mmCIF file of C-alpha atoms in Angstrom:
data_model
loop_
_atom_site.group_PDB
_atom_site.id
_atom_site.type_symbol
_atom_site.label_atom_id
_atom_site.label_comp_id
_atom_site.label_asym_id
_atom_site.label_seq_id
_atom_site.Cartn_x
_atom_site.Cartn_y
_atom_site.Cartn_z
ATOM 1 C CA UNK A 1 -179.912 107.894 53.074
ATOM 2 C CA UNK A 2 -179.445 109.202 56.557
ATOM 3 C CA UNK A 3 -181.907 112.605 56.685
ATOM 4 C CA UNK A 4 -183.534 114.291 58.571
ATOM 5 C CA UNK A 5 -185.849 117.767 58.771
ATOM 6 C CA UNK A 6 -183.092 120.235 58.481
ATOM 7 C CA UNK A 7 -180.363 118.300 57.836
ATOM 8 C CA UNK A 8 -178.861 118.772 54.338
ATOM 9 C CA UNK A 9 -179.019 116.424 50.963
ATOM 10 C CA UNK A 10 -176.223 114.919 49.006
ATOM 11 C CA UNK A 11 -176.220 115.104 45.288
ATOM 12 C CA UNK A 12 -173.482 112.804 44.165
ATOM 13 C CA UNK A 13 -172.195 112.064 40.853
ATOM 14 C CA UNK A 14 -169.185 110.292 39.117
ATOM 15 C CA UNK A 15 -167.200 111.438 36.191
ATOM 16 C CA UNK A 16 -167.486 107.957 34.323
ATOM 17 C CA UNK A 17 -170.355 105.161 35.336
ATOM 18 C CA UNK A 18 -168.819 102.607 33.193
ATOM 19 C CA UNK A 19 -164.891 102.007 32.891
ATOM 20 C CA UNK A 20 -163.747 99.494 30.288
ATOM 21 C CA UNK A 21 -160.995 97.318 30.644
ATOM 22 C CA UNK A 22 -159.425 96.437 27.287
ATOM 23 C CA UNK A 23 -155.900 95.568 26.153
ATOM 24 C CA UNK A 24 -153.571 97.914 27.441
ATOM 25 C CA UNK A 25 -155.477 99.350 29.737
ATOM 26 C CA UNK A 26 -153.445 101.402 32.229
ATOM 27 C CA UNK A 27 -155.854 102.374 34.891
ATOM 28 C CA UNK A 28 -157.853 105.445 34.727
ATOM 29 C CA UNK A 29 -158.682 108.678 37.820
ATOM 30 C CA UNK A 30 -162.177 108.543 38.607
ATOM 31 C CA UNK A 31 -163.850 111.941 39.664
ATOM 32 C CA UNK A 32 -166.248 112.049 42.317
ATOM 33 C CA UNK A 33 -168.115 114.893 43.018
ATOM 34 C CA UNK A 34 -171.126 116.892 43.914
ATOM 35 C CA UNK A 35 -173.321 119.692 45.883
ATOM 36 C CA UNK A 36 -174.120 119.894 49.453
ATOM 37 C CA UNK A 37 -178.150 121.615 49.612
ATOM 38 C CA UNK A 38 -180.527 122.209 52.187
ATOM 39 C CA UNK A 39 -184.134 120.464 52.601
ATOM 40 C CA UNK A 40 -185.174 123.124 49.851
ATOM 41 C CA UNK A 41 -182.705 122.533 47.456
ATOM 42 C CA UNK A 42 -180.674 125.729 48.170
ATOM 43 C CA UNK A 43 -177.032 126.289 49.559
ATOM 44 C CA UNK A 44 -176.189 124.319 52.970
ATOM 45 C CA UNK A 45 -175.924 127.251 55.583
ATOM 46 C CA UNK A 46 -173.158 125.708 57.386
ATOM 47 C CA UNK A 47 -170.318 123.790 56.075
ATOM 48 C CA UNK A 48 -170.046 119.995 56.404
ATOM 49 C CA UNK A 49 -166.924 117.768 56.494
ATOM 50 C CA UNK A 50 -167.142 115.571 53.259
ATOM 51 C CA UNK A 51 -165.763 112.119 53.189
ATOM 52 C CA UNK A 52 -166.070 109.479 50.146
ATOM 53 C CA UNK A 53 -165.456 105.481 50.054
ATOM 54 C CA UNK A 54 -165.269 103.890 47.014
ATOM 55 C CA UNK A 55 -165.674 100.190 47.470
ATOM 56 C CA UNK A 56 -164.856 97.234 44.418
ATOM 57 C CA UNK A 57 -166.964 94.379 44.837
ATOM 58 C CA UNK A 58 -166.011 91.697 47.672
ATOM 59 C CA UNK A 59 -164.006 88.435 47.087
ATOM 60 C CA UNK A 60 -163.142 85.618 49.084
ATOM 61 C CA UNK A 61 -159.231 85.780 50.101
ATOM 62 C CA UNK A 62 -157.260 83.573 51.818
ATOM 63 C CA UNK A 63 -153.928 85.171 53.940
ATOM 64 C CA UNK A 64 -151.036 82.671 54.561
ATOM 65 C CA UNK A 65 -147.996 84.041 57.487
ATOM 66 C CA UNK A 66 -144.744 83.083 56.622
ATOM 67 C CA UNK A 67 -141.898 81.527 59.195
ATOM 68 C CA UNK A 68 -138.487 81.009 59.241
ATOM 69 C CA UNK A 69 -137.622 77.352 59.576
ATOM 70 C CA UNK A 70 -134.248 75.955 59.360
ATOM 71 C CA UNK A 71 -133.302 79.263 57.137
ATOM 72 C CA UNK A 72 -136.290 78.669 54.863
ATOM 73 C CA UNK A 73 -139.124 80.651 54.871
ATOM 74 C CA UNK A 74 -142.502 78.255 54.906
ATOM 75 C CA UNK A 75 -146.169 78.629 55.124
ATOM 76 C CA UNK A 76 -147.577 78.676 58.790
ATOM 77 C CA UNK A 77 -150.499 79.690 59.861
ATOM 78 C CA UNK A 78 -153.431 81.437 57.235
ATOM 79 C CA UNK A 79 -157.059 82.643 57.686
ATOM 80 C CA UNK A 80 -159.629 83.193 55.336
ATOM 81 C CA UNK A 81 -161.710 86.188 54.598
ATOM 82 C CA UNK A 82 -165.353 85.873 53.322
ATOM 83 C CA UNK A 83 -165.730 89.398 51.848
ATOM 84 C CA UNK A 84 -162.852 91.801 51.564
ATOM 85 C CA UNK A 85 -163.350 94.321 49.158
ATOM 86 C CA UNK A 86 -161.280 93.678 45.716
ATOM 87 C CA UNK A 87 -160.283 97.868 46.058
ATOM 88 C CA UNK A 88 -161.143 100.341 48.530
ATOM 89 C CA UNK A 89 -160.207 103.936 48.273
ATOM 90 C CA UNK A 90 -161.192 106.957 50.978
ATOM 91 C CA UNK A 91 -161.063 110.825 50.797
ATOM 92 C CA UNK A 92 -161.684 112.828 53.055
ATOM 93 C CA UNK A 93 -161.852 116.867 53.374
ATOM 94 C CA UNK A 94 -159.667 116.472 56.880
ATOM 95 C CA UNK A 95 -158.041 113.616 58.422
ATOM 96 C CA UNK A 96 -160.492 111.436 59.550
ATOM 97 C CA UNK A 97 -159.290 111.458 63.303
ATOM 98 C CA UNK A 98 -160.202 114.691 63.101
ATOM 99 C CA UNK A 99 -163.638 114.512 61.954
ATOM 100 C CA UNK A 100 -165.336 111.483 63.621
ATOM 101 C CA UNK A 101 -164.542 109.107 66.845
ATOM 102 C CA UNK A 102 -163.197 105.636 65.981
ATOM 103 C CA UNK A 103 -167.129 103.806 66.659
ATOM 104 C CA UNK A 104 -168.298 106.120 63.783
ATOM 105 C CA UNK A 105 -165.394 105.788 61.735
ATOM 106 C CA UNK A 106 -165.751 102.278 62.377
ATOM 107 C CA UNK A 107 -169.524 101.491 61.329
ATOM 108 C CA UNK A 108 -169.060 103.369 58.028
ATOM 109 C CA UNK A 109 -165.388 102.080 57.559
ATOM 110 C CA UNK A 110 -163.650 105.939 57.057
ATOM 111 C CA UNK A 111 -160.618 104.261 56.632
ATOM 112 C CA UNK A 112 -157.884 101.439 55.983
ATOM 113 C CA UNK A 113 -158.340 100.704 59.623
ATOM 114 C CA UNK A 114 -162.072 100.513 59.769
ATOM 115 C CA UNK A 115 -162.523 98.124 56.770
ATOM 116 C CA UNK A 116 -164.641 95.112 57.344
ATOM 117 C CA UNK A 117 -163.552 91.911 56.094
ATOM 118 C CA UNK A 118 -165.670 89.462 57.763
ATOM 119 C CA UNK A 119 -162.916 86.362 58.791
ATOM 120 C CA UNK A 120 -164.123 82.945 58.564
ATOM 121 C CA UNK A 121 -163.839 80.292 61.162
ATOM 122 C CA UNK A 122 -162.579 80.769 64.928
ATOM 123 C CA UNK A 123 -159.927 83.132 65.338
ATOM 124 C CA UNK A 124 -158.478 85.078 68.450
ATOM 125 C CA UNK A 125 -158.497 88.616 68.412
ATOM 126 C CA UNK A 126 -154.604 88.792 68.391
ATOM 127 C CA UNK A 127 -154.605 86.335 65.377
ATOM 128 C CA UNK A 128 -157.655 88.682 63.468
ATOM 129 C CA UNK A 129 -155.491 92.150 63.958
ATOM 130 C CA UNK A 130 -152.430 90.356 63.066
ATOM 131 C CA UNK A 131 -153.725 89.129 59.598
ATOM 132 C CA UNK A 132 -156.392 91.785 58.746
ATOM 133 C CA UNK A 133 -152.974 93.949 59.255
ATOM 134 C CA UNK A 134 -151.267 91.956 56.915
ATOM 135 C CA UNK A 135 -154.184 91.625 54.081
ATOM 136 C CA UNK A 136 -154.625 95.433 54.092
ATOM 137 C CA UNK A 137 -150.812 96.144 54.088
ATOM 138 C CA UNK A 138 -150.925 93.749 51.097
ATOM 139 C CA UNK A 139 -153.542 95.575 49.305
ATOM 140 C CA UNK A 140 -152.535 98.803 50.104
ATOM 141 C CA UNK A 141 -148.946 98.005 48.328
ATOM 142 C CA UNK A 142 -150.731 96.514 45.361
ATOM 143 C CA UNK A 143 -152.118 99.611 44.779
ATOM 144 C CA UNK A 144 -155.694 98.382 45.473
ATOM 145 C CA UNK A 145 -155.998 99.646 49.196
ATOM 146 C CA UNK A 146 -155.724 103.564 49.512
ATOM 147 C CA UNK A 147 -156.469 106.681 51.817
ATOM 148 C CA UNK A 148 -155.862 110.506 50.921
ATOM 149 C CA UNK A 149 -157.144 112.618 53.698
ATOM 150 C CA UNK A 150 -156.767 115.334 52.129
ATOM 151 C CA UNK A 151 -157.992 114.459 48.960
ATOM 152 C CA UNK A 152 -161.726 115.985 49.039
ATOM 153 C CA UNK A 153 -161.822 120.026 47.839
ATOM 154 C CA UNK A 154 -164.756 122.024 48.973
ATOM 155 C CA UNK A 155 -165.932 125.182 47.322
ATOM 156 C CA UNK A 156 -167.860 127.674 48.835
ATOM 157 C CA UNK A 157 -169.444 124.880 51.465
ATOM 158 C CA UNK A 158 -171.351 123.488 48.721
ATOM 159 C CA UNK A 159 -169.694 121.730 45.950
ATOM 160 C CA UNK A 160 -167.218 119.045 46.474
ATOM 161 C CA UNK A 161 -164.857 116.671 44.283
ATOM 162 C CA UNK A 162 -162.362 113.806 44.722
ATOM 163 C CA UNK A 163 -160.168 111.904 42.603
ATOM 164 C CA UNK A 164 -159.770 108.571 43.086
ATOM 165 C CA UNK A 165 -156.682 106.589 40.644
ATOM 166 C CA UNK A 166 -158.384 102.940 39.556
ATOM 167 C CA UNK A 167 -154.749 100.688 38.576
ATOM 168 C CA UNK A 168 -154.658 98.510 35.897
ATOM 169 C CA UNK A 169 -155.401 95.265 37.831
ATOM 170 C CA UNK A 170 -159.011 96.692 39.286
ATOM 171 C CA UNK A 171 -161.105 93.857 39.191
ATOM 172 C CA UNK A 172 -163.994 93.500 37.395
ATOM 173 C CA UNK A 173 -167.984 94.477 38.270
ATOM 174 C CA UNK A 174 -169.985 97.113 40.540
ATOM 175 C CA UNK A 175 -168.333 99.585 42.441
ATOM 176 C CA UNK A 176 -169.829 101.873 44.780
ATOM 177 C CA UNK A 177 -169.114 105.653 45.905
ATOM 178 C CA UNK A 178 -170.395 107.052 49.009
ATOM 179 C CA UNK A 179 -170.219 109.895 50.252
ATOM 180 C CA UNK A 180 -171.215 111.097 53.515
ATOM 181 C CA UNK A 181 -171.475 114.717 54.841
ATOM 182 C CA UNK A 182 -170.544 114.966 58.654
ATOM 183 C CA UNK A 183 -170.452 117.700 60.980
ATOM 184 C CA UNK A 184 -170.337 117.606 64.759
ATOM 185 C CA UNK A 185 -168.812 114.237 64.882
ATOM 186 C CA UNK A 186 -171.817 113.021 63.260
ATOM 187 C CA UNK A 187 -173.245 111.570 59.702
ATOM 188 C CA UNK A 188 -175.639 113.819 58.846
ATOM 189 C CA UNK A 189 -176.419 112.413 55.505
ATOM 190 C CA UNK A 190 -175.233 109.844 52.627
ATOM 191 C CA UNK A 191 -175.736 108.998 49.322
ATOM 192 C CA UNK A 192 -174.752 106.438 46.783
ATOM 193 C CA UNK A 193 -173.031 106.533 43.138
ATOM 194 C CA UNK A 194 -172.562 103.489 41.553
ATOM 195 C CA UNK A 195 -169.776 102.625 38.489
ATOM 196 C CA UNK A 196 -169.589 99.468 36.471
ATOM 197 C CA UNK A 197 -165.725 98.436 35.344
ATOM 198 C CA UNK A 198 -166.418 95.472 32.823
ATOM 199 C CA UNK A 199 -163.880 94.457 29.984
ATOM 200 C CA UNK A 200 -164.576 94.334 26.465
ATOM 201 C CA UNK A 201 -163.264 93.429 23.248
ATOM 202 C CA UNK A 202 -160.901 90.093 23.270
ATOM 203 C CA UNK A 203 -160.593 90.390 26.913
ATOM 204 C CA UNK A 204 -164.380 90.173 27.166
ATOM 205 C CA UNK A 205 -164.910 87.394 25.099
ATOM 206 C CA UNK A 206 -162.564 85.209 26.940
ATOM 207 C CA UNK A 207 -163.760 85.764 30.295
ATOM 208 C CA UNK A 208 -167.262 85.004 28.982
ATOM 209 C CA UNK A 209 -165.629 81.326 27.384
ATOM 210 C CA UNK A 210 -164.102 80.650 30.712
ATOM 211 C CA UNK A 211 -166.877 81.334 32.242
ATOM 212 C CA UNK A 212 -169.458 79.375 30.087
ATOM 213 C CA UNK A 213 -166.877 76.503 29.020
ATOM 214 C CA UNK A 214 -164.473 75.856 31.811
ATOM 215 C CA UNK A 215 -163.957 72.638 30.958
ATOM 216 C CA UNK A 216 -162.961 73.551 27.101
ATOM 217 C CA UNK A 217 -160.932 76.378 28.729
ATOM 218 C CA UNK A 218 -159.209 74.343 30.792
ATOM 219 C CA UNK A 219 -158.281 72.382 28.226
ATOM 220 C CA UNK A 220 -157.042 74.800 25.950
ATOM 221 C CA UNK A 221 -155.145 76.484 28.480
ATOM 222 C CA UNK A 222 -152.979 73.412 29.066
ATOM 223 C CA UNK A 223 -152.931 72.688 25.472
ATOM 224 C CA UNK A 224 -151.527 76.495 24.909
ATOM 225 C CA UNK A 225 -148.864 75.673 27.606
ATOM 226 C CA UNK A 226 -147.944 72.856 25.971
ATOM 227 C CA UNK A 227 -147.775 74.273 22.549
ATOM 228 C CA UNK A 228 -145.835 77.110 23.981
ATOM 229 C CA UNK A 229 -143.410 74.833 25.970
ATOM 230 C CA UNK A 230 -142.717 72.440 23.084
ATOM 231 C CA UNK A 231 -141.649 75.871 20.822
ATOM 232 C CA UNK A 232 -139.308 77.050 23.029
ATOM 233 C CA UNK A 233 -137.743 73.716 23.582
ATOM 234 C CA UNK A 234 -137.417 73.294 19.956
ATOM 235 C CA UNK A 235 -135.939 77.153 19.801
ATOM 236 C CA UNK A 236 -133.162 76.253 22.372
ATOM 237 C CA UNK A 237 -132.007 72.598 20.747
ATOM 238 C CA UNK A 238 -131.842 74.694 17.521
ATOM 239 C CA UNK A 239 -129.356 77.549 19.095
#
């Protein structure tokens, strides 16, 4: 946590700190929210700007840039990423640009465009815009990449809250929510709220199978297609 003497303390909290993903699970809105106080535990005397980042866990993705050949469109060139968040999600009590230059917005990634994603392997700078562009645009039309500017209410200077939609295709494990109080330009303070999205029920049990036995998995998988191919062959020769 970023403190000092006088500076004030974040007291975060989440609405749920375990979401779980079942059959028919839609997505859920996550509320984060919380109290801005003073060394002593009191009311802040001045107002802060609040801003929160909810991170998923990382994955390992690999981007691929299409080209038009001959009329076709083909793979060309692709990069990989070594940890780009699985869903990331920012609200702020202002825009941003606003609130912070682009050096701080960039060290505590306020933003789609701040996000770091840590390519693999040599890449130009041109090439690294081009596809980190591309991954985020990707994300952010799946649903899984988001910014609301707008979206953190303040009362009275001290209490704050966000709301944050999770879709139905979150991945699974550890998020984390942080939220940082800035004023001047500056972080003044942050603190950390953590929520675990695990599945349960049938959904659970197969993910643990696949994970244990991939090699029965596997199996069964391609004996289920089979199966499943062989039915619907028989289905059509019969109509």
């Amino acid at each position: 946590m970023l403190t000092a003497a006088r500076e004030p303390i974040l007291v975060p909290e989440v609405s749920q700190h375990e979401i779980q993903v079942q059959q028919g699970f839609t997505g859920t809105n996550l509320l984060l929210f919380g109290a801005v106080l003073d060394p002593a535990g009191t009311r802040a005397a001045r107002g802060y700007d609040i801003v929160v980042v909810l991170k998923g866990p990382t994955e390992a993705v690999r981007i691929r840039e299409k080209s038009r050949i001959g009329g076709i469109w083909v793979n060309a060139d692709s990069t990989d990423f070594r940890s780009a968040p699985s869903f990331f999600a920012v609200a702020a009590s202002r825009p941003v640009k606003d609130i912070v230059d682009d050096r701080t917005a960039a060290i505590y990634e306020l933003g789609n465009d701040y996000i770091q994603l840590s390519p693999s392997g040599t890449i130009n700078p041109e090439e690294q815009v081009r596809f980190t562009s591309g991954l985020v645009d990707l994300k952010r039309r799946k649903g899984l990449y988001k910014e609301d500017m707008h979206g953190v209410k303040l009362s009275g200077g001290v209490l704050y809250q966000a709301r944050i939609a999770l879709p139905s295709s979150v991945q699974t494990g550890t998020y984390t929510a942080e939220t940082f109080a800035i004023s001047d330009g500056r972080v003044v303070s942050s603190a950390i709220a953590k929520v675990d999205v695990r599945k349960v029920g049938f959904e659970r049990f197969i993910e643990v199978f696949a994970q244990i036995w991939s090699f029965w998995y596997g199996l069964l998988a391609v004996a289920l297609s089979t199966a499943m191919g062989w039915i619907a062959g028989r289905l059509f020769a019969m109509g």
